[in-house]
Tab-separated table of C-alpha atoms (C1' of nucleotides) in Angstrom:
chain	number	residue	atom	x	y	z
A	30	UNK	CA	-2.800	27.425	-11.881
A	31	UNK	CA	-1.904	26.822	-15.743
A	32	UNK	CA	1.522	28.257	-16.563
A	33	UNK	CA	0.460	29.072	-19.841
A	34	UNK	CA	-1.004	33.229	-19.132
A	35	UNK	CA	-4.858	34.792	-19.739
A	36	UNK	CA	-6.447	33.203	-22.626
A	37	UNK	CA	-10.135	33.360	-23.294
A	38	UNK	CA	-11.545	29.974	-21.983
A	39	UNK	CA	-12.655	27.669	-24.810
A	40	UNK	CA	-10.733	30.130	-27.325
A	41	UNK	CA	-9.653	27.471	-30.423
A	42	UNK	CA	-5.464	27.050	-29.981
A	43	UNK	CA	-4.013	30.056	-31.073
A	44	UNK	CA	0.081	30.900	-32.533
A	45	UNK	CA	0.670	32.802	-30.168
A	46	UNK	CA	4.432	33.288	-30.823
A	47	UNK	CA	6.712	32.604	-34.655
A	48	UNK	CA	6.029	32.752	-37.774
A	49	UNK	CA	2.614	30.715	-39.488
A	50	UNK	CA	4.924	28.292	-41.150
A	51	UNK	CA	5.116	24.775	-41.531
A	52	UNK	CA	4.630	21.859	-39.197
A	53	UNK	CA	6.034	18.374	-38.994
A	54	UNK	CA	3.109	16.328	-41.418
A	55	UNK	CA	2.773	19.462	-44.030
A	56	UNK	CA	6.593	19.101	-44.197
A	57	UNK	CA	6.531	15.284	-45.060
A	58	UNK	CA	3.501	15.379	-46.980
A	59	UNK	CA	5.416	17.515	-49.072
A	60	UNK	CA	8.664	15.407	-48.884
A	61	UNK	CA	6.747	12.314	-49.708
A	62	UNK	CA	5.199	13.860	-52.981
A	63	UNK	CA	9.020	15.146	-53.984
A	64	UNK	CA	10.190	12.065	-53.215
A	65	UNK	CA	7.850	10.107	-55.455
A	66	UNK	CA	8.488	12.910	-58.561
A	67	UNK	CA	12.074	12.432	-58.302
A	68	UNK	CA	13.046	10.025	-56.673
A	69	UNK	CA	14.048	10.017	-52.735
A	70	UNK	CA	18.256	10.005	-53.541
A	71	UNK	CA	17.393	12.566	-56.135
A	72	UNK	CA	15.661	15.043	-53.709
A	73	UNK	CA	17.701	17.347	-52.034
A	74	UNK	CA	16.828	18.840	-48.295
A	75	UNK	CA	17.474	22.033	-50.627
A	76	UNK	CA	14.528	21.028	-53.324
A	77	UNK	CA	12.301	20.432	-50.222
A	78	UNK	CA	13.122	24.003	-48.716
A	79	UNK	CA	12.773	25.757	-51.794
A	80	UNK	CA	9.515	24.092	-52.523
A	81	UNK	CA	8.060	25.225	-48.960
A	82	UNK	CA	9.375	28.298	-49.348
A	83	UNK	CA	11.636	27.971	-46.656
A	84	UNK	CA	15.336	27.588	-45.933
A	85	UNK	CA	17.162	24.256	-45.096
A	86	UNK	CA	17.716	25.131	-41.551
A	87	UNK	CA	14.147	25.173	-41.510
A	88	UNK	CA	13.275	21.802	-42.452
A	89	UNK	CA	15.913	20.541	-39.796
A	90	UNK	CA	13.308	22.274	-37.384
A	91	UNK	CA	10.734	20.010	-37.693
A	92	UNK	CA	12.408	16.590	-38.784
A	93	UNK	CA	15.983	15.621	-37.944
A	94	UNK	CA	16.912	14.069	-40.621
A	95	UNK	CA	16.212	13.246	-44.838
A	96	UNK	CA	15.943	9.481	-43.407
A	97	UNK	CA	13.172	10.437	-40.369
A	98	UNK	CA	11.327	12.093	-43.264
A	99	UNK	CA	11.583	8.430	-45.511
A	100	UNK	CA	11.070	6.546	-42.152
A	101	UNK	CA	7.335	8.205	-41.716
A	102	UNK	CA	6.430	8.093	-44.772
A	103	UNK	CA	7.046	3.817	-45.188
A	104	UNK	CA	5.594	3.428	-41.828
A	105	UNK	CA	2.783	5.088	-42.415
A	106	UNK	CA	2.091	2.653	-45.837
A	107	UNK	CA	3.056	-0.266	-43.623
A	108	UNK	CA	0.714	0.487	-40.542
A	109	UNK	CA	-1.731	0.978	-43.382
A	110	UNK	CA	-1.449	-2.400	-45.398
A	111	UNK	CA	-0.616	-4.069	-42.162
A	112	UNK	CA	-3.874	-3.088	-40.756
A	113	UNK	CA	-5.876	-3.818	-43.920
A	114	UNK	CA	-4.349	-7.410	-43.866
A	115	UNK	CA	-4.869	-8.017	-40.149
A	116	UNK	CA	-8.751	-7.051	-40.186
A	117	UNK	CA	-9.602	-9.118	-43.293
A	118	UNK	CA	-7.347	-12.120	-42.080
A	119	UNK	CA	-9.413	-12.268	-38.865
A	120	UNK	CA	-12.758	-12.409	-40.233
A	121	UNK	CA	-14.865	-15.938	-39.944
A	122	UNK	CA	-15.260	-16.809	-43.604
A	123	UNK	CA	-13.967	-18.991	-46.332
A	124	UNK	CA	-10.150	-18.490	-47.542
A	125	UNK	CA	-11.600	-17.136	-50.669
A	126	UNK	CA	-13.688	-14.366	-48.655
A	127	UNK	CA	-10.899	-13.673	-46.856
A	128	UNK	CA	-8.744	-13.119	-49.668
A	129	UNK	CA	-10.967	-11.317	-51.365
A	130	UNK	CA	-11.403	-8.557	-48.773
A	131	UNK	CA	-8.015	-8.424	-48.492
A	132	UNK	CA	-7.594	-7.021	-52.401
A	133	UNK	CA	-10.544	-4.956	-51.636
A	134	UNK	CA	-8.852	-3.418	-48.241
A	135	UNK	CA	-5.293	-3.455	-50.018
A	136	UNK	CA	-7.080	-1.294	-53.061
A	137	UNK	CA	-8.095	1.002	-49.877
A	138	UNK	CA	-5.251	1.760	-48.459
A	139	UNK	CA	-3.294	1.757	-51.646
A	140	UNK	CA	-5.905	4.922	-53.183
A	141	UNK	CA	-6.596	6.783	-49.128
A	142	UNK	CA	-2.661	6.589	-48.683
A	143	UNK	CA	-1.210	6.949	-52.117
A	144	UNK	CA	1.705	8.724	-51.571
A	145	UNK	CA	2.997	6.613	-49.067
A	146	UNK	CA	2.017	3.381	-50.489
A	147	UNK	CA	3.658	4.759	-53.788
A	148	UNK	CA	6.767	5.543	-51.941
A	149	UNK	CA	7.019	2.133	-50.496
A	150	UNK	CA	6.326	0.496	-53.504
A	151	UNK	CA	9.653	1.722	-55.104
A	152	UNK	CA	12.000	1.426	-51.985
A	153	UNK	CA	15.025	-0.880	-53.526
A	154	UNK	CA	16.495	-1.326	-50.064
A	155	UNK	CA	19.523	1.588	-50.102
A	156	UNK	CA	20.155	1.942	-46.485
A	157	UNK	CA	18.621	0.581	-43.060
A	158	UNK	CA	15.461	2.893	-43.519
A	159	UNK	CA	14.569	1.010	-46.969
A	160	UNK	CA	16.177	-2.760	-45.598
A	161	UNK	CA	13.502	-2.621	-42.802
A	162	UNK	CA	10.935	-1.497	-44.572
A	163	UNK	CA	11.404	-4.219	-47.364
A	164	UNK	CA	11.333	-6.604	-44.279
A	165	UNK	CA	8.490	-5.452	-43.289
A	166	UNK	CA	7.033	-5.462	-46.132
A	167	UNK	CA	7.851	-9.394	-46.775
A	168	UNK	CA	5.626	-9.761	-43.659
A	169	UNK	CA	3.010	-8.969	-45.235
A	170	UNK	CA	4.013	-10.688	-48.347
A	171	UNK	CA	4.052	-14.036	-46.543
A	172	UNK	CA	0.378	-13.436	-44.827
A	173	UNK	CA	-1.379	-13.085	-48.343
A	174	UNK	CA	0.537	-15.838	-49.694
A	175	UNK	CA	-0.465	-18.234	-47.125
A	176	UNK	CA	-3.896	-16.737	-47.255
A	177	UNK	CA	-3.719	-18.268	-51.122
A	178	UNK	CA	-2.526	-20.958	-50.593
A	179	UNK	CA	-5.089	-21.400	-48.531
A	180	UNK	CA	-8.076	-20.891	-51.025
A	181	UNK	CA	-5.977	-23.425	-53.305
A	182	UNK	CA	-6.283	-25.914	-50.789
A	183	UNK	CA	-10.220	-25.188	-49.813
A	184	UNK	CA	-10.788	-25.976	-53.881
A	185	UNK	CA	-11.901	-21.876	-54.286
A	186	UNK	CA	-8.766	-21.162	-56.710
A	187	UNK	CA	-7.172	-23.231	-59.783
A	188	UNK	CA	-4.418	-25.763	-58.389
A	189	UNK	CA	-2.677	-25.698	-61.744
A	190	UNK	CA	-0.381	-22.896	-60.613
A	191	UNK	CA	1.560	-22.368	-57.574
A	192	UNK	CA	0.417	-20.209	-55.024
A	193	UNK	CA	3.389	-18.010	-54.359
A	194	UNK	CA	2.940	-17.547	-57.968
A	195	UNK	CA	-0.949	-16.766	-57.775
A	196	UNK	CA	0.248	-14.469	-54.962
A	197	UNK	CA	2.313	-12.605	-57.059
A	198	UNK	CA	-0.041	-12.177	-59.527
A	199	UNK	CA	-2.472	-10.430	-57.655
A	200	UNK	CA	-1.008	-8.112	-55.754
A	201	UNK	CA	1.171	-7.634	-58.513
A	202	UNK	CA	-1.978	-6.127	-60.111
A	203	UNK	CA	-3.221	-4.077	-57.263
A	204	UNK	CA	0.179	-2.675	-56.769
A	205	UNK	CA	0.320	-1.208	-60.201
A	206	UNK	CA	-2.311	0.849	-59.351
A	207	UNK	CA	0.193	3.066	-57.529
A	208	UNK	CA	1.536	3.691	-61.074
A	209	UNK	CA	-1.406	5.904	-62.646
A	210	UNK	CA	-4.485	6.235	-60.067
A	211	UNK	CA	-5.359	9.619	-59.195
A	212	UNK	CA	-8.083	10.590	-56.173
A	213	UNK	CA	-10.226	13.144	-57.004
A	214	UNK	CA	-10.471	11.920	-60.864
A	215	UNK	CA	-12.755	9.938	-62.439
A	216	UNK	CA	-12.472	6.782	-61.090
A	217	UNK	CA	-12.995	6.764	-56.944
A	218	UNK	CA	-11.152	4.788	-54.186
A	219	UNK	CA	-14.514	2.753	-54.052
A	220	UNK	CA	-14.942	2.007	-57.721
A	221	UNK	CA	-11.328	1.122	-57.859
A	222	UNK	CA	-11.178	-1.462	-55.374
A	223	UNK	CA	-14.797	-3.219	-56.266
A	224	UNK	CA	-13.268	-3.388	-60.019
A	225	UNK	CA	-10.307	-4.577	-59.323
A	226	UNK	CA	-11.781	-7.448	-57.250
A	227	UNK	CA	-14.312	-8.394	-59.170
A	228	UNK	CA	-11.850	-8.381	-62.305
A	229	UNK	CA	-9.479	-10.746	-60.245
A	230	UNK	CA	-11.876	-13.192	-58.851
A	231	UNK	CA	-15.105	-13.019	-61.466
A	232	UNK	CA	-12.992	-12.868	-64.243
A	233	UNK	CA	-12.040	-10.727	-67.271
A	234	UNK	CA	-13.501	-12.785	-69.935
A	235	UNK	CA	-17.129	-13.119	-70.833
A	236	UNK	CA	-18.329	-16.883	-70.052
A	237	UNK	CA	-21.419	-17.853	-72.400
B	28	UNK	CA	45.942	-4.262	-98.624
B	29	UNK	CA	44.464	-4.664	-94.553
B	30	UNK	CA	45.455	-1.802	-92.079
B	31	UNK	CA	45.774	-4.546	-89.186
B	32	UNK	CA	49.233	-6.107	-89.489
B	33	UNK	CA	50.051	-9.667	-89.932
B	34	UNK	CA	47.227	-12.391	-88.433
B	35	UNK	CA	47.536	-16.080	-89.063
B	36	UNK	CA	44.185	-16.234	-91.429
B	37	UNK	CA	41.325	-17.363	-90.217
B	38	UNK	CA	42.249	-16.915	-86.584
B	39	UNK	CA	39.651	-15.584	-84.228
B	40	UNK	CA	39.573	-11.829	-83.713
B	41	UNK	CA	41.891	-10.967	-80.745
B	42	UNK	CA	42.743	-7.789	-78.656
B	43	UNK	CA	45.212	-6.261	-80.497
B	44	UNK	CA	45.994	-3.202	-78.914
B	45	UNK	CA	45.364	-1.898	-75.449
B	46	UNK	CA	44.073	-3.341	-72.053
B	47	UNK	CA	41.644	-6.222	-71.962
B	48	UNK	CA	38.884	-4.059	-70.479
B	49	UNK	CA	35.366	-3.752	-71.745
B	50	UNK	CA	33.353	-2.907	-74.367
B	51	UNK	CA	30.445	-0.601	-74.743
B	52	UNK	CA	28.111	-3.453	-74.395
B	53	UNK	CA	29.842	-4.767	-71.314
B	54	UNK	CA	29.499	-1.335	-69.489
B	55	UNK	CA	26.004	-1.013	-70.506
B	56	UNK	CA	24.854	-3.889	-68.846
B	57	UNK	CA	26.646	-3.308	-65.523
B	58	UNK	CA	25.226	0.246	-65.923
B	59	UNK	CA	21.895	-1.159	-66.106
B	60	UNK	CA	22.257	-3.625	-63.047
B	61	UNK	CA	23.371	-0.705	-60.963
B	62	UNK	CA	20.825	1.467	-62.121
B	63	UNK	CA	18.122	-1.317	-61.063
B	64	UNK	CA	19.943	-1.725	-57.998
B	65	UNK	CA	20.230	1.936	-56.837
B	66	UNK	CA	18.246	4.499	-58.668
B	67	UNK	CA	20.031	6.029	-61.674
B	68	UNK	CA	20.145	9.215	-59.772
B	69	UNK	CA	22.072	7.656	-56.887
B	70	UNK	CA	24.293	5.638	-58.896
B	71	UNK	CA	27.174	7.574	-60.226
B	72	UNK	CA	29.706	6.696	-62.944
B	73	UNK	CA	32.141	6.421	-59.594
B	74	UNK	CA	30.232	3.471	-58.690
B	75	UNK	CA	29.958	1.989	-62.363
B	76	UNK	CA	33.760	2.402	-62.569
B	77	UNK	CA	34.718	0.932	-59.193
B	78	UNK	CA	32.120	-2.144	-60.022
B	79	UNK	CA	33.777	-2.582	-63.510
B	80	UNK	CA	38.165	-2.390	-61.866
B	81	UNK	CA	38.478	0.759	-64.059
B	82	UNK	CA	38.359	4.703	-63.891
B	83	UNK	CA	35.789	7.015	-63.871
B	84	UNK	CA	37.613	8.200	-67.061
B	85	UNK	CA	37.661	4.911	-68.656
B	86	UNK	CA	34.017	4.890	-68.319
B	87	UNK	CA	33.814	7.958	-70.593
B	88	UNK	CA	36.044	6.057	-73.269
B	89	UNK	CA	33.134	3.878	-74.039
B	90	UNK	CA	30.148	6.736	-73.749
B	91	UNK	CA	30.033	9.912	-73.697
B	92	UNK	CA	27.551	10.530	-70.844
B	93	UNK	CA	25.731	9.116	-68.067
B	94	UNK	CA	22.494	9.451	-69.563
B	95	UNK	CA	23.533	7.930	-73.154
B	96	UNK	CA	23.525	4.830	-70.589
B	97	UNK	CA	20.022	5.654	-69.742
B	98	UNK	CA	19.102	6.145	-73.486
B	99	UNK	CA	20.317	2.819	-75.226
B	100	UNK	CA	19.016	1.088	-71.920
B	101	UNK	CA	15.792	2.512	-72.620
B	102	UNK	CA	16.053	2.143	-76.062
B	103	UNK	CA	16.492	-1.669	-75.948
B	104	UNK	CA	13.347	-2.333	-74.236
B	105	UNK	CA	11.032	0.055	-75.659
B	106	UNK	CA	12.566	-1.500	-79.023
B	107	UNK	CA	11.678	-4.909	-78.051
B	108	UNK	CA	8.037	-4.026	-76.427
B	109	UNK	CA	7.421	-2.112	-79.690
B	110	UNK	CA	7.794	-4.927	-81.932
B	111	UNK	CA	6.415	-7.329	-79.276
B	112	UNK	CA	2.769	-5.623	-79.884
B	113	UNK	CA	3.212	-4.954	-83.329
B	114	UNK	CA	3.999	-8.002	-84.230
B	115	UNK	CA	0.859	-9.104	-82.468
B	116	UNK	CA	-1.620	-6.695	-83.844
B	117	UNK	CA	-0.848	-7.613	-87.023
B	118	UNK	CA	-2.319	-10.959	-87.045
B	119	UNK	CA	-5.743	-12.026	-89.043
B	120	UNK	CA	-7.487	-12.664	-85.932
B	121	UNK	CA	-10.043	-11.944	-83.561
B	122	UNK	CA	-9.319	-8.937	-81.431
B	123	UNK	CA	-9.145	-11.386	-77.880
B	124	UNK	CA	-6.834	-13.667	-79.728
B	125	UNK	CA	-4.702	-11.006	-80.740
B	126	UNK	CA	-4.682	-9.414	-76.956
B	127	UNK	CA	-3.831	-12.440	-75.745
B	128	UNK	CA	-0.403	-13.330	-77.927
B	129	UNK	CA	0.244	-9.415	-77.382
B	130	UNK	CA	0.290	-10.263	-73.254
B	131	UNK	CA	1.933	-13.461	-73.550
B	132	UNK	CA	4.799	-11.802	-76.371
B	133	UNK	CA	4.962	-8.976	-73.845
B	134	UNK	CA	5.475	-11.566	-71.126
B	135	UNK	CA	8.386	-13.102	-72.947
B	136	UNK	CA	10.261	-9.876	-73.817
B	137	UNK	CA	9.968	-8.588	-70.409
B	138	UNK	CA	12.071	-11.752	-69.399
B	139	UNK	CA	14.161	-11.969	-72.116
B	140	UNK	CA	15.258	-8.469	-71.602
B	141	UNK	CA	14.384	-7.881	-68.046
B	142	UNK	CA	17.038	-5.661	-66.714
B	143	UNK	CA	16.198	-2.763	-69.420
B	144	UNK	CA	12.388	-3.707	-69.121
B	145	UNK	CA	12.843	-3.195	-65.552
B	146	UNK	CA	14.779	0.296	-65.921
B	147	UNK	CA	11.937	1.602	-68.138
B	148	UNK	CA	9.123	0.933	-65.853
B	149	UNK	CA	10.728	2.964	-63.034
B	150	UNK	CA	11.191	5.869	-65.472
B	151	UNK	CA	9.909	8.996	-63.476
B	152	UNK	CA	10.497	11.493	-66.313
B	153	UNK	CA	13.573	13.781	-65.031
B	154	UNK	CA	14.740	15.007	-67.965
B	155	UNK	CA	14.619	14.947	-71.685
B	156	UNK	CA	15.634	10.776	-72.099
B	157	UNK	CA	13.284	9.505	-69.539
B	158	UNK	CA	10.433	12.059	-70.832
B	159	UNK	CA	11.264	11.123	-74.460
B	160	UNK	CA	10.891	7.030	-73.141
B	161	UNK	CA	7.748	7.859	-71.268
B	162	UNK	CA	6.446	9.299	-74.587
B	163	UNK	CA	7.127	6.167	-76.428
B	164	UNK	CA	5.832	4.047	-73.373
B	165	UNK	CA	2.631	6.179	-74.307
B	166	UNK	CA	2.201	5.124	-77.729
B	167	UNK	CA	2.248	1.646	-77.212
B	168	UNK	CA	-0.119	1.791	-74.232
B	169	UNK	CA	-2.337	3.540	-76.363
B	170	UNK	CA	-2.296	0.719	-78.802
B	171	UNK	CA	-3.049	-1.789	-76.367
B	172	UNK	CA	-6.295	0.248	-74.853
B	173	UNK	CA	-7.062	-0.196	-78.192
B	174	UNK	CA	-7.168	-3.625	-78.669
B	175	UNK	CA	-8.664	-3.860	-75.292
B	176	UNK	CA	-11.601	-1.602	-76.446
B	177	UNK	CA	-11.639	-3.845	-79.758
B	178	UNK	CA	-11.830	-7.031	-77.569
B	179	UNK	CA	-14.795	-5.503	-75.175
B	180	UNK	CA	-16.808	-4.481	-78.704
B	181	UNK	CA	-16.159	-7.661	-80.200
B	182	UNK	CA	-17.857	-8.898	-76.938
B	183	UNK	CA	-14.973	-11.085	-75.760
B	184	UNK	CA	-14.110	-8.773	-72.961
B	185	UNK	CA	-16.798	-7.348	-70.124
B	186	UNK	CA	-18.260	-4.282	-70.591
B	187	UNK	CA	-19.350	-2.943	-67.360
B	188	UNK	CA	-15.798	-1.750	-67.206
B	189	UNK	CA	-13.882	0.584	-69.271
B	190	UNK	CA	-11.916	-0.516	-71.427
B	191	UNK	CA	-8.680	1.698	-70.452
B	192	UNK	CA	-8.909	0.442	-66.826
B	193	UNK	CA	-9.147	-3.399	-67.953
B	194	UNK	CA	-5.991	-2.566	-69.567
B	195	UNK	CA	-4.238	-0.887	-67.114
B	196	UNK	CA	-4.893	-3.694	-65.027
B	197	UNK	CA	-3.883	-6.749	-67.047
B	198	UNK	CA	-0.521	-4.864	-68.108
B	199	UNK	CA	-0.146	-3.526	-64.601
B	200	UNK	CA	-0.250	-7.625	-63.763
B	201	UNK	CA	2.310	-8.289	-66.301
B	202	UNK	CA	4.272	-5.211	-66.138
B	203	UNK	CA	5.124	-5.916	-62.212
B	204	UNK	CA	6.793	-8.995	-62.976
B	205	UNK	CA	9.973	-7.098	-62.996
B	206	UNK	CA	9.682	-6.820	-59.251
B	207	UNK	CA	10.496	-10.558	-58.261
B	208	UNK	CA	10.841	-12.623	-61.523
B	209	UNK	CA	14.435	-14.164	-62.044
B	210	UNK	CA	15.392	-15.310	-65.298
B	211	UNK	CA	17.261	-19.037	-65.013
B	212	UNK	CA	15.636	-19.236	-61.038
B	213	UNK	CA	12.401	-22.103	-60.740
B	214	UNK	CA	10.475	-20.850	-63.616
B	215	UNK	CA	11.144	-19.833	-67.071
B	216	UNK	CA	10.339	-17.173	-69.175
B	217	UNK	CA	7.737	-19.714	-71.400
B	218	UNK	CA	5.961	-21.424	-68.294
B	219	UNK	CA	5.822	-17.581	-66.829
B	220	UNK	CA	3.792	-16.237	-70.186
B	221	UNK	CA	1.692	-18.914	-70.384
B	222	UNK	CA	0.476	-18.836	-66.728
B	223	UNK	CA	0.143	-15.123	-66.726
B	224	UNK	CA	-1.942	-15.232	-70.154
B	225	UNK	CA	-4.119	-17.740	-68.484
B	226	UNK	CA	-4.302	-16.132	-65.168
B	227	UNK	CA	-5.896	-13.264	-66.886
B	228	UNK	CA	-8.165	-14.707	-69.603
B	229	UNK	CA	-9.147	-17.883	-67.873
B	230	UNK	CA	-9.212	-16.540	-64.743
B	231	UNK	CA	-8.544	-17.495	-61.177
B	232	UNK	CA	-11.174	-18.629	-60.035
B	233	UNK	CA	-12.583	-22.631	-60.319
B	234	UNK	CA	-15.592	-22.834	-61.552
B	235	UNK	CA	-18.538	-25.452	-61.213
C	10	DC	C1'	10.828	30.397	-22.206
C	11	DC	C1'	8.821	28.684	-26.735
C	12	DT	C1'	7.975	27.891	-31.835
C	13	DA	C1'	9.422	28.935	-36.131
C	14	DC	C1'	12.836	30.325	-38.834
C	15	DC	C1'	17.247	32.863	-41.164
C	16	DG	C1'	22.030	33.713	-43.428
C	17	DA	C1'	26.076	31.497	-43.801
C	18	DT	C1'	28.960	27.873	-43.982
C	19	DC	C1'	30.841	23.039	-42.661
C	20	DG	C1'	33.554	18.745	-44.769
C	21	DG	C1'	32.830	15.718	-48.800
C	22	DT	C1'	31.506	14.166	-53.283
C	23	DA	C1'	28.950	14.492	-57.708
C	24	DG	C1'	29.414	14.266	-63.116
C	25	DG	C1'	32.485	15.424	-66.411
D	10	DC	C1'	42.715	3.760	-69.930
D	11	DC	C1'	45.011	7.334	-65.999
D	12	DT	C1'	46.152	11.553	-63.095
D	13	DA	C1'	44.691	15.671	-61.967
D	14	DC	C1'	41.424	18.573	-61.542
D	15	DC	C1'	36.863	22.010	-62.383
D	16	DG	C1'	32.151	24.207	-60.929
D	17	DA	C1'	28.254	22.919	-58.224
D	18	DT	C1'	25.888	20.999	-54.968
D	19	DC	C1'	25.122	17.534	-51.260
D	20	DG	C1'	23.081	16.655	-46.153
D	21	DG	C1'	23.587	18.794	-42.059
D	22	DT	C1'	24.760	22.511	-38.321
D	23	DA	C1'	26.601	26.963	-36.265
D	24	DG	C1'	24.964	31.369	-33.639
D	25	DG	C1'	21.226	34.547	-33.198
DNA sequence: CCTACCGATCGGTAGG
DNA sequence: CCTACCGATCGGTAGG
């Protein structure tokens, strides 16, 4: 027999006890959004409350810490990029293919998990949270540069510059994207990461 | 009659009264490292005056607030970026030959004055200096989606893409230098705008 | 017995 | 350039 007393079978999960309130993702959706207006040492558990409408004690609830709440929110942008890398990496093409699906699944997960990507993006390394993120993060870093280097070697990219370099370059590019794109205006996730690739790799320059 | 007693003529200009200490300049550039290091918000003058051997007080000798640091940092590189394009723009050229010496000039003060560059892109806009530098920012990004859009009529530049996202892209490339380039490490600030400028307007790509 | 939350306050540290 | 402080706010926790 259920411990859990008479409810209609089937009935969609009520609240049965408590207040509506928050729960654990609204509260670090929120967070991660403060975070990235102000800065994560500049946001105070305080800000956060007040913004919810709640009181500190509150937050505490659902997250035991200001670090948990940073944690999350980097792991989330490196599961993201880390899949994105993984599944293009795999694939049975050229280097250049490869790479190129790689911008185009980096541009993905940059615009379907903004926030976090954002957040990630300005980590400096303050504390263990951000130091194993930014390791992390060099991971990843190393995978597309190899992947590069790689294209360099198979004659698909110009051997005149180093790869590291080339590297660098162009996910310095789809990085900055973090700095002004917007979902939901003009330009969509989709548009945004054909563009970019296709400025990368065809070029920006009309060829006659 | 001089107010400064007795010097042997000539001699170079010593420390006459006082501690050895700093100068204004001095703190502002350890100001600007630690900014870049830790967030202006979580750096505090504490920190600036244990890195610099002196006093929190002593700090306040040589400016009169936190975020006067903030301002002449600001200030220098907006300064230098500003004359950077104009000085580009101004030249009896085509519109593609002018956006590329305004990339590789902005290249080149980006290095030369990297730690203040480097402040100014992480600007978030808390408060009246960092909205009053995001403002500036502003005007000079509008004058280079200009040239951009000048480049693209001129037919230099595709058109199946709009001219404001071109150029949020090739300065988002050159603008995220400031996350790994090195001044005085394996490349310099000349081999660094020339490859960029290339990068972008010859592209990436070898081509048969 | 649980989820969700409150009012009040802890010991320390911020910029000035 | 220092000692001695201020008003306020920090991240986090108590009992209920």
């Amino acid at each position: 027999m259920s411990p859990v007393a008479a409810e209609p079978n089937g009935a969609p999960p009520r609240r049965p006890r408590g207040r509506p309130g928050h729960d654990r993702d609204s509260v670090l959706r929120r967070a991660i959004d403060l975070f990235n207006q102000r800065g994560y040492d500049a946001t105070s558990i305080g800000d956060l409350a007040q913004d919810l409408g709640v009181t500190k004690s509150a937050i505490y609830h659902h997250v035991d810490s200001k670090e948990t709440l940073l944690s999350l929110a980097l792991d989330e942008a490196l599961d993201g990029l880390s899949a994105a890398v993984a599944g293009a990496l795999e694939a049975d093409d050229s280097a250049y293919e490869r790479l190129r699906s790689t911008v185009e699944a980096s541009v993905r997960i940059l615009a379907t998990h903004l926030p976090a990507v954002t957040l990630l993006l300005r980590v400096r390394g303050n504390g263990p949270v951000e130091q194993a993120a930014l390791a992390r993060r060099r991971l990843i870093d190393e995978q597309l540069a190899t992947l590069v280097k790689d294209a360099v070697a198979e004659g698909s990219l110009r051997s005149d510059t180093d790869p590291e370099l080339i590297s660098r370059l162009v996910f310095g590019m789809v990085n900055s994207l973090v700095d002004w794109f917007h979902p939901g205006g003009a330009i969509s996730a989709d548009e945004l990461a054909t563009t970019v690739t296709s400025v990368l790799f065809d070029g920006l320059v009309v060829r006659r």
